[in-house]
Amino acid sequence: MAILRWDPLKDMSLVQDRLNQFFKEALYSVPALGEEKGGAYIPPVDILETGSEVILLAELPGVSREDIDIQIEGDILILRGERRSEKGTDQENYYRMECSYGVFHRAFTLPQSIRKNEIQARFEQGVLEIRLPKEGHKKKVHVKVE
């Protein structure tokens, strides 16, 4: 029986290869957005803050105004809706279908300083704009340390 020399780098290389394979399989086994196997339409959202309000902008192309639902539950703003396909897939011979359709649900935690009874929403050209006015500015108080 021959004596084999142990190479620790070879073992590390095998572990690295197995980890790479694991992550590769995990990433590519997830269905793409819009697929029937649990995919969902997730509208992209921008949230910005000015001196007087927080503004939420959601891109909702192809969504009708009637299919949008905005609710406030406690300190959570909930945006729900549905992006419907105009035609059924069995009516056309698609070569490729990348657009996502379906029901969506997004929830956002609101800052404590929002005046909930003055929230306004506007939907124009596929962009939903929700304006969340903030409470008046609180003065900073400097405390002198003795």
N, CA and C atoms as an extended XYZ file, in Angstrom:
438
Properties=species:S:1:pos:R:3:atomname:S:1:resname:S:1:resid:I:1 pbc="F F F"
N         0.845       -1.159        0.000 N   MET     1
C         0.000        0.000        0.000 CA  MET     1
C         0.898        1.232        0.000 C   MET     1
N         0.617        2.140       -0.913 N   ALA     2
C         1.422        3.351       -1.031 CA  ALA     2
C         0.924        4.418       -0.068 C   ALA     2
N         1.833        5.222        0.377 N   ILE     3
C         1.480        6.331        1.267 CA  ILE     3
C         1.128        7.529        0.384 C   ILE     3
N        -0.062        8.070        0.638 N   LEU     4
C        -0.512        9.237       -0.114 CA  LEU     4
C        -0.323       10.487        0.733 C   LEU     4
N         0.131       11.492        0.096 N   ARG     5
C         0.355       12.743        0.783 CA  ARG     5
C        -0.954       13.520        0.852 C   ARG     5
N        -1.278       14.074        2.015 N   TRP     6
C        -2.520       14.833        2.215 CA  TRP     6
C        -2.322       16.260        1.722 C   TRP     6
N        -3.260       16.706        0.919 N   ASP     7
C        -3.210       18.066        0.379 CA  ASP     7
C        -4.421       18.832        0.905 C   ASP     7
N        -4.233       19.708        1.910 N   PRO     8
C        -5.382       20.428        2.491 CA  PRO     8
C        -6.063       21.359        1.488 C   PRO     8
N        -5.340       21.887        0.532 N   LEU     9
C        -5.946       22.778       -0.463 CA  LEU     9
C        -6.906       22.028       -1.382 C   LEU     9
N        -6.614       20.751       -1.633 N   LYS    10
C        -7.512       19.956       -2.463 CA  LYS    10
C        -8.861       19.783       -1.767 C   LYS    10
N        -8.846       19.519       -0.464 N   ASP    11
C       -10.091       19.381        0.290 CA  ASP    11
C       -10.877       20.694        0.297 C   ASP    11
N       -10.176       21.811        0.462 N   MET    12
C       -10.852       23.112        0.449 CA  MET    12
C       -11.469       23.363       -0.926 C   MET    12
N       -10.792       22.963       -1.967 N   SER    13
C       -11.307       23.138       -3.318 CA  SER    13
C       -12.586       22.330       -3.519 C   SER    13
N       -12.629       21.114       -2.994 N   LEU    14
C       -13.840       20.292       -3.092 CA  LEU    14
C       -15.009       20.934       -2.357 C   LEU    14
N       -14.736       21.474       -1.165 N   VAL    15
C       -15.793       22.146       -0.395 CA  VAL    15
C       -16.308       23.356       -1.164 C   VAL    15
N       -15.395       24.137       -1.736 N   GLN    16
C       -15.781       25.308       -2.524 CA  GLN    16
C       -16.638       24.909       -3.721 C   GLN    16
N       -16.260       23.847       -4.403 N   ASP    17
C       -17.039       23.374       -5.553 CA  ASP    17
C       -18.446       22.948       -5.141 C   ASP    17
N       -18.536       22.266       -4.011 N   ARG    18
C       -19.858       21.836       -3.532 CA  ARG    18
C       -20.728       23.021       -3.141 C   ARG    18
N       -20.141       24.032       -2.491 N   LEU    19
C       -20.898       25.233       -2.136 CA  LEU    19
C       -21.366       25.977       -3.380 C   LEU    19
N       -20.492       26.094       -4.355 N   ASN    20
C       -20.876       26.756       -5.605 CA  ASN    20
C       -22.037       26.030       -6.270 C   ASN    20
N       -21.985       24.722       -6.306 N   GLN    21
C       -23.057       23.932       -6.909 CA  GLN    21
C       -24.366       24.109       -6.141 C   GLN    21
N       -24.291       24.128       -4.811 N   PHE    22
C       -25.473       24.317       -3.984 CA  PHE    22
C       -26.154       25.643       -4.294 C   PHE    22
N       -25.381       26.743       -4.314 N   PHE    23
C       -25.963       28.055       -4.572 CA  PHE    23
C       -26.454       28.184       -6.013 C   PHE    23
N       -25.778       27.571       -6.931 N   LYS    24
C       -26.200       27.609       -8.323 CA  LYS    24
C       -27.559       26.935       -8.478 C   LYS    24
N       -27.721       25.774       -7.868 N   GLU    25
C       -28.997       25.068       -7.944 CA  GLU    25
C       -30.102       25.837       -7.240 C   GLU    25
N       -29.783       26.459       -6.105 N   ALA    26
C       -30.795       27.212       -5.358 CA  ALA    26
C       -31.268       28.428       -6.144 C   ALA    26
N       -30.352       29.120       -6.796 N   LEU    27
C       -30.720       30.328       -7.533 CA  LEU    27
C       -31.502       30.020       -8.793 C   LEU    27
N       -31.104       29.005       -9.519 N   TYR    28
C       -31.744       28.738      -10.794 CA  TYR    28
C       -32.973       27.851      -10.688 C   TYR    28
N       -33.271       27.332       -9.507 N   SER    29
C       -34.478       26.525       -9.362 CA  SER    29
C       -35.682       27.369       -8.965 C   SER    29
N       -35.450       28.651       -8.619 N   VAL    30
C       -36.552       29.539       -8.252 CA  VAL    30
C       -37.267       29.964       -9.528 C   VAL    30
N       -38.605       29.858       -9.579 N   PRO    31
C       -39.308       30.263      -10.792 CA  PRO    31
C       -39.207       31.767      -11.014 C   PRO    31
N       -39.191       32.158      -12.276 N   ALA    32
C       -39.128       33.575      -12.614 CA  ALA    32
C       -40.430       34.260      -12.229 C   ALA    32
N       -40.377       35.581      -12.073 N   LEU    33
C       -41.581       36.338      -11.747 CA  LEU    33
C       -42.651       36.106      -12.801 C   LEU    33
N       -43.867       35.943      -12.348 N   GLY    34
C       -44.965       35.765      -13.279 CA  GLY    34
C       -45.244       34.320      -13.639 C   GLY    34
N       -44.370       33.391      -13.283 N   GLU    35
C       -44.638       31.996      -13.576 CA  GLU    35
C       -45.704       31.482      -12.628 C   GLU    35
N       -46.406       30.474      -13.056 N   GLU    36
C       -47.507       29.962      -12.262 CA  GLU    36
C       -47.050       29.281      -10.975 C   GLU    36
N       -45.833       28.813      -10.929 N   LYS    37
C       -45.360       28.078       -9.755 CA  LYS    37
C       -44.977       29.025       -8.621 C   LYS    37
N       -45.898       29.863       -8.185 N   GLY    38
C       -45.640       30.700       -7.021 CA  GLY    38
C       -45.045       32.050       -7.342 C   GLY    38
N       -44.809       32.363       -8.625 N   GLY    39
C       -44.305       33.675       -8.981 CA  GLY    39
C       -45.375       34.711       -8.741 C   GLY    39
N       -44.986       35.966       -8.606 N   ALA    40
C       -45.954       37.014       -8.359 CA  ALA    40
C       -45.464       38.293       -8.992 C   ALA    40
N       -46.394       39.173       -9.295 N   TYR    41
C       -46.037       40.494       -9.786 CA  TYR    41
C       -45.698       41.357       -8.583 C   TYR    41
N       -44.522       41.939       -8.575 N   ILE    42
C       -44.096       42.800       -7.472 CA  ILE    42
C       -43.734       44.152       -8.069 C   ILE    42
N       -44.606       45.158       -7.899 N   PRO    43
C       -44.312       46.454       -8.496 CA  PRO    43
C       -43.134       47.134       -7.796 C   PRO    43
N       -42.228       47.736       -8.573 N   PRO    44
C       -41.118       48.464       -7.950 CA  PRO    44
C       -41.620       49.751       -7.311 C   PRO    44
N       -41.006       50.116       -6.188 N   VAL    45
C       -41.448       51.267       -5.408 CA  VAL    45
C       -40.251       52.133       -5.040 C   VAL    45
N       -40.425       53.444       -5.149 N   ASP    46
C       -39.463       54.417       -4.631 CA  ASP    46
C       -40.123       55.138       -3.466 C   ASP    46
N       -39.385       55.342       -2.386 N   ILE    47
C       -39.889       56.096       -1.246 CA  ILE    47
C       -38.880       57.202       -0.958 C   ILE    47
N       -39.369       58.436       -0.923 N   LEU    48
C       -38.489       59.557       -0.649 CA  LEU    48
C       -39.128       60.466        0.389 C   LEU    48
N       -38.309       61.295        0.986 N   GLU    49
C       -38.793       62.185        2.039 CA  GLU    49
C       -38.362       63.607        1.733 C   GLU    49
N       -39.302       64.520        1.847 N   THR    50
C       -39.002       65.931        1.742 CA  THR    50
C       -39.141       66.528        3.143 C   THR    50
N       -39.044       67.840        3.238 N   GLY    51
C       -39.185       68.473        4.544 CA  GLY    51
C       -40.579       68.347        5.132 C   GLY    51
N       -41.591       68.239        4.264 N   SER    52
C       -42.963       68.237        4.771 CA  SER    52
C       -43.733       66.942        4.550 C   SER    52
N       -43.178       65.996        3.769 N   GLU    53
C       -43.940       64.777        3.496 CA  GLU    53
C       -43.031       63.622        3.074 C   GLU    53
N       -43.619       62.431        3.144 N   VAL    54
C       -43.001       61.224        2.607 CA  VAL    54
C       -43.788       60.886        1.350 C   VAL    54
N       -43.071       60.564        0.262 N   ILE    55
C       -43.725       60.277       -1.013 CA  ILE    55
C       -43.379       58.855       -1.426 C   ILE    55
N       -44.404       58.082       -1.739 N   LEU    56
C       -44.239       56.722       -2.220 CA  LEU    56
C       -44.656       56.701       -3.684 C   LEU    56
N       -43.769       56.254       -4.560 N   LEU    57
C       -44.051       56.137       -5.984 CA  LEU    57
C       -43.988       54.669       -6.372 C   LEU    57
N       -45.078       54.142       -6.928 N   ALA    58
C       -45.134       52.736       -7.336 CA  ALA    58
C       -45.401       52.677       -8.837 C   ALA    58
N       -44.581       51.910       -9.546 N   GLU    59
C       -44.788       51.724      -10.982 CA  GLU    59
C       -45.799       50.601      -11.189 C   GLU    59
N       -46.934       50.958      -11.788 N   LEU    60
C       -48.004       49.993      -12.004 CA  LEU    60
C       -48.478       50.037      -13.455 C   LEU    60
N       -47.603       49.750      -14.416 N   PRO    61
C       -48.035       49.798      -15.811 CA  PRO    61
C       -49.061       48.703      -16.098 C   PRO    61
N       -50.073       49.068      -16.835 N   GLY    62
C       -51.092       48.094      -17.202 CA  GLY    62
C       -52.101       47.801      -16.107 C   GLY    62
N       -52.018       48.483      -14.979 N   VAL    63
C       -52.966       48.294      -13.881 CA  VAL    63
C       -54.012       49.396      -13.978 C   VAL    63
N       -55.273       49.026      -13.852 N   SER    64
C       -56.322       50.043      -13.888 CA  SER    64
C       -56.552       50.590      -12.483 C   SER    64
N       -57.061       51.797      -12.434 N   ARG    65
C       -57.323       52.490      -11.164 CA  ARG    65
C       -58.251       51.653      -10.264 C   ARG    65
N       -59.195       50.961      -10.871 N   GLU    66
C       -60.162       50.161      -10.100 CA  GLU    66
C       -59.513       48.948       -9.440 C   GLU    66
N       -58.344       48.535       -9.927 N   ASP    67
C       -57.671       47.354       -9.384 CA  ASP    67
C       -56.644       47.698       -8.304 C   ASP    67
N       -56.630       48.947       -7.846 N   ILE    68
C       -55.687       49.381       -6.803 CA  ILE    68
C       -56.446       49.588       -5.503 C   ILE    68
N       -55.885       49.062       -4.421 N   ASP    69
C       -56.477       49.219       -3.088 CA  ASP    69
C       -55.384       49.666       -2.120 C   ASP    69
N       -55.608       50.801       -1.459 N   ILE    70
C       -54.652       51.323       -0.484 CA  ILE    70
C       -55.352       51.379        0.864 C   ILE    70
N       -54.727       50.787        1.876 N   GLN    71
C       -55.296       50.802        3.224 CA  GLN    71
C       -54.216       51.148        4.235 C   GLN    71
N       -54.642       51.745        5.333 N   ILE    72
C       -53.755       52.019        6.459 CA  ILE    72
C       -54.268       51.184        7.630 C   ILE    72
N       -53.410       50.327        8.151 N   GLU    73
C       -53.751       49.515        9.318 CA  GLU    73
C       -52.703       49.781       10.382 C   GLU    73
N       -53.058       50.590       11.367 N   GLY    74
C       -52.087       50.975       12.388 CA  GLY    74
C       -51.012       51.841       11.760 C   GLY    74
N       -49.768       51.413       11.842 N   ASP    75
C       -48.655       52.140       11.234 CA  ASP    75
C       -48.172       51.474        9.950 C   ASP    75
N       -49.043       50.700        9.308 N   ILE    76
C       -48.687       49.982        8.088 CA  ILE    76
C       -49.544       50.488        6.932 C   ILE    76
N       -48.893       50.880        5.827 N   LEU    77
C       -49.591       51.209        4.599 CA  LEU    77
C       -49.565       49.956        3.736 C   LEU    77
N       -50.737       49.512        3.301 N   ILE    78
C       -50.850       48.296        2.505 CA  ILE    78
C       -51.315       48.672        1.106 C   ILE    78
N       -50.547       48.245        0.118 N   LEU    79
C       -50.862       48.484       -1.291 CA  LEU    79
C       -51.169       47.134       -1.917 C   LEU    79
N       -52.409       46.993       -2.403 N   ARG    80
C       -52.840       45.753       -3.038 CA  ARG    80
C       -53.379       46.068       -4.421 C   ARG    80
N       -53.366       45.074       -5.263 N   GLY    81
C       -53.949       45.253       -6.582 CA  GLY    81
C       -53.729       44.042       -7.447 C   GLY    81
N       -54.049       44.230       -8.728 N   GLU    82
C       -53.870       43.135       -9.670 CA  GLU    82
C       -53.522       43.704      -11.033 C   GLU    82
N       -52.525       43.111      -11.656 N   ARG    83
C       -52.161       43.440      -13.027 CA  ARG    83
C       -52.660       42.295      -13.877 C   ARG    83
N       -53.655       42.600      -14.703 N   ARG    84
C       -54.317       41.552      -15.497 CA  ARG    84
C       -53.730       41.480      -16.901 C   ARG    84
N       -53.667       40.283      -17.414 N   SER    85
C       -53.225       40.072      -18.790 CA  SER    85
C       -54.391       40.399      -19.715 C   SER    85
N       -54.101       41.112      -20.780 N   GLU    86
C       -55.155       41.487      -21.735 CA  GLU    86
C       -55.674       40.286      -22.508 C   GLU    86
N       -54.792       39.378      -22.855 N   LYS    87
C       -55.168       38.208      -23.650 CA  LYS    87
C       -54.739       36.944      -22.920 C   LYS    87
N       -55.479       35.897      -23.123 N   GLY    88
C       -55.086       34.608      -22.567 CA  GLY    88
C       -53.938       34.026      -23.369 C   GLY    88
N       -53.091       33.234      -22.733 N   THR    89
C       -51.937       32.664      -23.427 CA  THR    89
C       -52.351       31.640      -24.481 C   THR    89
N       -53.547       31.065      -24.361 N   ASP    90
C       -53.962       30.076      -25.349 CA  ASP    90
C       -54.505       30.738      -26.622 C   ASP    90
N       -54.718       32.059      -26.619 N   GLN    91
C       -55.208       32.754      -27.806 CA  GLN    91
C       -54.077       33.145      -28.756 C   GLN    91
N       -52.871       33.228      -28.253 N   GLU    92
C       -51.737       33.678      -29.048 CA  GLU    92
C       -50.637       32.618      -29.017 C   GLU    92
N       -49.729       32.713      -29.964 N   ASN    93
C       -48.564       31.839      -29.991 CA  ASN    93
C       -47.364       32.658      -29.552 C   ASN    93
N       -47.118       32.683      -28.274 N   TYR    94
C       -46.017       33.479      -27.737 CA  TYR    94
C       -44.677       32.813      -28.040 C   TYR    94
N       -43.710       33.605      -28.434 N   TYR    95
C       -42.336       33.137      -28.549 CA  TYR    95
C       -41.618       33.345      -27.232 C   TYR    95
N       -41.995       34.381      -26.542 N   ARG    96
C       -41.376       34.703      -25.252 CA  ARG    96
C       -42.378       35.498      -24.452 C   ARG    96
N       -42.465       35.233      -23.151 N   MET    97
C       -43.390       35.963      -22.290 CA  MET    97
C       -42.635       36.378      -21.034 C   MET    97
N       -42.227       37.652      -20.974 N   GLU    98
C       -41.446       38.155      -19.852 CA  GLU    98
C       -42.242       39.079      -18.943 C   GLU    98
N       -43.366       39.579      -19.399 N   CYS    99
C       -44.166       40.482      -18.582 CA  CYS    99
C       -44.843       39.689      -17.464 C   CYS    99
N       -44.853       40.283      -16.276 N   SER   100
C       -45.444       39.627      -15.110 CA  SER   100
C       -46.869       40.121      -14.901 C   SER   100
N       -47.729       39.210      -14.510 N   TYR   101
C       -49.120       39.539      -14.236 CA  TYR   101
C       -49.516       38.857      -12.943 C   TYR   101
N       -50.570       39.363      -12.343 N   GLY   102
C       -51.101       38.713      -11.159 CA  GLY   102
C       -51.407       39.690      -10.044 C   GLY   102
N       -51.784       39.123       -8.931 N   VAL   103
C       -52.138       39.898       -7.744 CA  VAL   103
C       -50.853       40.316       -7.043 C   VAL   103
N       -50.825       41.540       -6.533 N   PHE   104
C       -49.675       41.991       -5.754 CA  PHE   104
C       -50.128       42.538       -4.416 C   PHE   104
N       -49.212       42.514       -3.483 N   HIS   105
C       -49.465       42.959       -2.099 CA  HIS   105
C       -48.143       43.471       -1.553 C   HIS   105
N       -48.082       44.736       -1.203 N   ARG   106
C       -46.885       45.318       -0.605 CA  ARG   106
C       -47.310       45.999        0.684 C   ARG   106
N       -46.462       45.961        1.697 N   ALA   107
C       -46.744       46.607        2.985 CA  ALA   107
C       -45.533       47.425        3.394 C   ALA   107
N       -45.789       48.637        3.890 N   PHE   108
C       -44.726       49.554        4.269 CA  PHE   108
C       -45.020       50.118        5.650 C   PHE   108
N       -44.025       50.117        6.528 N   THR   109
C       -44.180       50.697        7.858 CA  THR   109
C       -44.057       52.208        7.755 C   THR   109
N       -45.039       52.901        8.297 N   LEU   110
C       -45.048       54.360        8.255 CA  LEU   110
C       -44.314       54.934        9.458 C   LEU   110
N       -43.669       56.084        9.276 N   PRO   111
C       -43.084       56.760       10.429 CA  PRO   111
C       -44.200       57.236       11.369 C   PRO   111
N       -43.890       57.404       12.616 N   GLN   112
C       -44.878       57.845       13.604 CA  GLN   112
C       -45.395       59.253       13.308 C   GLN   112
N       -44.637       60.039       12.574 N   SER   113
C       -44.976       61.446       12.381 CA  SER   113
C       -45.893       61.719       11.193 C   SER   113
N       -46.565       60.719       10.644 N   ILE   114
C       -47.441       60.901        9.482 CA  ILE   114
C       -48.851       61.283        9.944 C   ILE   114
N       -49.423       62.288        9.264 N   ARG   115
C       -50.830       62.660        9.513 CA  ARG   115
C       -51.696       61.770        8.618 C   ARG   115
N       -52.182       60.688        9.164 N   LYS   116
C       -52.870       59.652        8.389 CA  LYS   116
C       -54.151       60.138        7.734 C   LYS   116
N       -54.848       61.094        8.349 N   ASN   117
C       -56.112       61.555        7.787 CA  ASN   117
C       -55.919       62.514        6.606 C   ASN   117
N       -54.677       62.870        6.265 N   GLU   118
C       -54.416       63.789        5.159 CA  GLU   118
C       -53.645       63.124        4.014 C   GLU   118
N       -53.575       61.808        3.990 N   ILE   119
C       -52.860       61.088        2.933 CA  ILE   119
C       -53.612       61.240        1.621 C   ILE   119
N       -52.867       61.514        0.550 N   GLN   120
C       -53.466       61.666       -0.775 CA  GLN   120
C       -52.788       60.718       -1.746 C   GLN   120
N       -53.575       60.214       -2.711 N   ALA   121
C       -53.024       59.323       -3.733 CA  ALA   121
C       -53.480       59.799       -5.102 C   ALA   121
N       -52.571       59.678       -6.074 N   ARG   122
C       -52.875       60.056       -7.451 CA  ARG   122
C       -52.289       58.988       -8.367 C   ARG   122
N       -53.050       58.595       -9.366 N   PHE   123
C       -52.609       57.570      -10.309 CA  PHE   123
C       -52.642       58.161      -11.708 C   PHE   123
N       -51.461       58.261      -12.329 N   GLU   124
C       -51.373       58.882      -13.635 CA  GLU   124
C       -50.278       58.210      -14.456 C   GLU   124
N       -50.600       57.821      -15.673 N   GLN   125
C       -49.675       57.212      -16.622 CA  GLN   125
C       -48.916       56.017      -16.030 C   GLN   125
N       -49.624       55.179      -15.299 N   GLY   126
C       -49.035       53.962      -14.762 CA  GLY   126
C       -48.187       54.145      -13.514 C   GLY   126
N       -48.177       55.347      -12.931 N   VAL   127
C       -47.411       55.593      -11.710 CA  VAL   127
C       -48.370       56.031      -10.616 C   VAL   127
N       -48.344       55.313       -9.509 N   LEU   128
C       -49.139       55.657       -8.340 CA  LEU   128
C       -48.270       56.502       -7.412 C   LEU   128
N       -48.775       57.672       -7.062 N   GLU   129
C       -48.054       58.568       -6.157 CA  GLU   129
C       -48.883       58.741       -4.895 C   GLU   129
N       -48.310       58.328       -3.766 N   ILE   130
C       -48.990       58.469       -2.478 CA  ILE   130
C       -48.204       59.497       -1.676 C   ILE   130
N       -48.880       60.577       -1.267 N   ARG   131
C       -48.244       61.642       -0.489 CA  ARG   131
C       -48.702       61.522        0.963 C   ARG   131
N       -47.722       61.396        1.845 N   LEU   132
C       -47.974       61.189        3.269 CA  LEU   132
C       -47.426       62.403        4.031 C   LEU   132
N       -48.304       63.371        4.372 N   PRO   133
C       -47.818       64.572        5.059 CA  PRO   133
C       -47.306       64.256        6.461 C   PRO   133
N       -46.205       64.913        6.811 N   LYS   134
C       -45.613       64.707        8.136 CA  LYS   134
C       -46.158       65.736        9.118 C   LYS   134
N       -46.102       65.388       10.379 N   GLU   135
C       -46.465       66.330       11.434 CA  GLU   135
C       -45.523       67.522       11.358 C   GLU   135
N       -45.910       68.636       11.984 N   GLY   136
C       -45.058       69.817       11.998 CA  GLY   136
C       -43.699       69.514       12.594 C   GLY   136
N       -42.729       70.297       12.182 N   HIS   137
C       -41.368       70.094       12.664 CA  HIS   137
C       -41.297       70.339       14.161 C   HIS   137
N       -40.616       69.482       14.820 N   LYS   138
C       -40.403       69.648       16.253 CA  LYS   138
C       -39.099       70.397       16.444 C   LYS   138
N       -39.127       71.357       17.331 N   LYS   139
C       -37.925       72.138       17.593 CA  LYS   139
C       -36.904       71.282       18.319 C   LYS   139
N       -35.655       71.501       17.958 N   LYS   140
C       -34.577       70.818       18.660 CA  LYS   140
C       -34.308       71.577       19.950 C   LYS   140
N       -34.161       70.837       21.000 N   VAL   141
C       -33.870       71.436       22.298 CA  VAL   141
C       -32.484       70.991       22.703 C   VAL   141
N       -31.637       71.956       22.956 N   HIS   142
C       -30.290       71.652       23.413 CA  HIS   142
C       -30.273       71.692       24.934 C   HIS   142
N       -29.792       70.634       25.517 N   VAL   143
C       -29.737       70.544       26.972 CA  VAL   143
C       -28.302       70.783       27.387 C   VAL   143
N       -28.154       71.723       28.291 N   LYS   144
C       -26.819       72.051       28.771 CA  LYS   144
C       -26.412       71.042       29.840 C   LYS   144
N       -25.249       70.493       29.669 N   VAL   145
C       -24.735       69.517       30.618 CA  VAL   145
C       -23.904       70.264       31.664 C   VAL   145
N       -24.223       70.061       32.918 N   GLU   146
C       -23.491       70.725       33.998 CA  GLU   146
C       -22.468       69.813       34.610 C   GLU   146
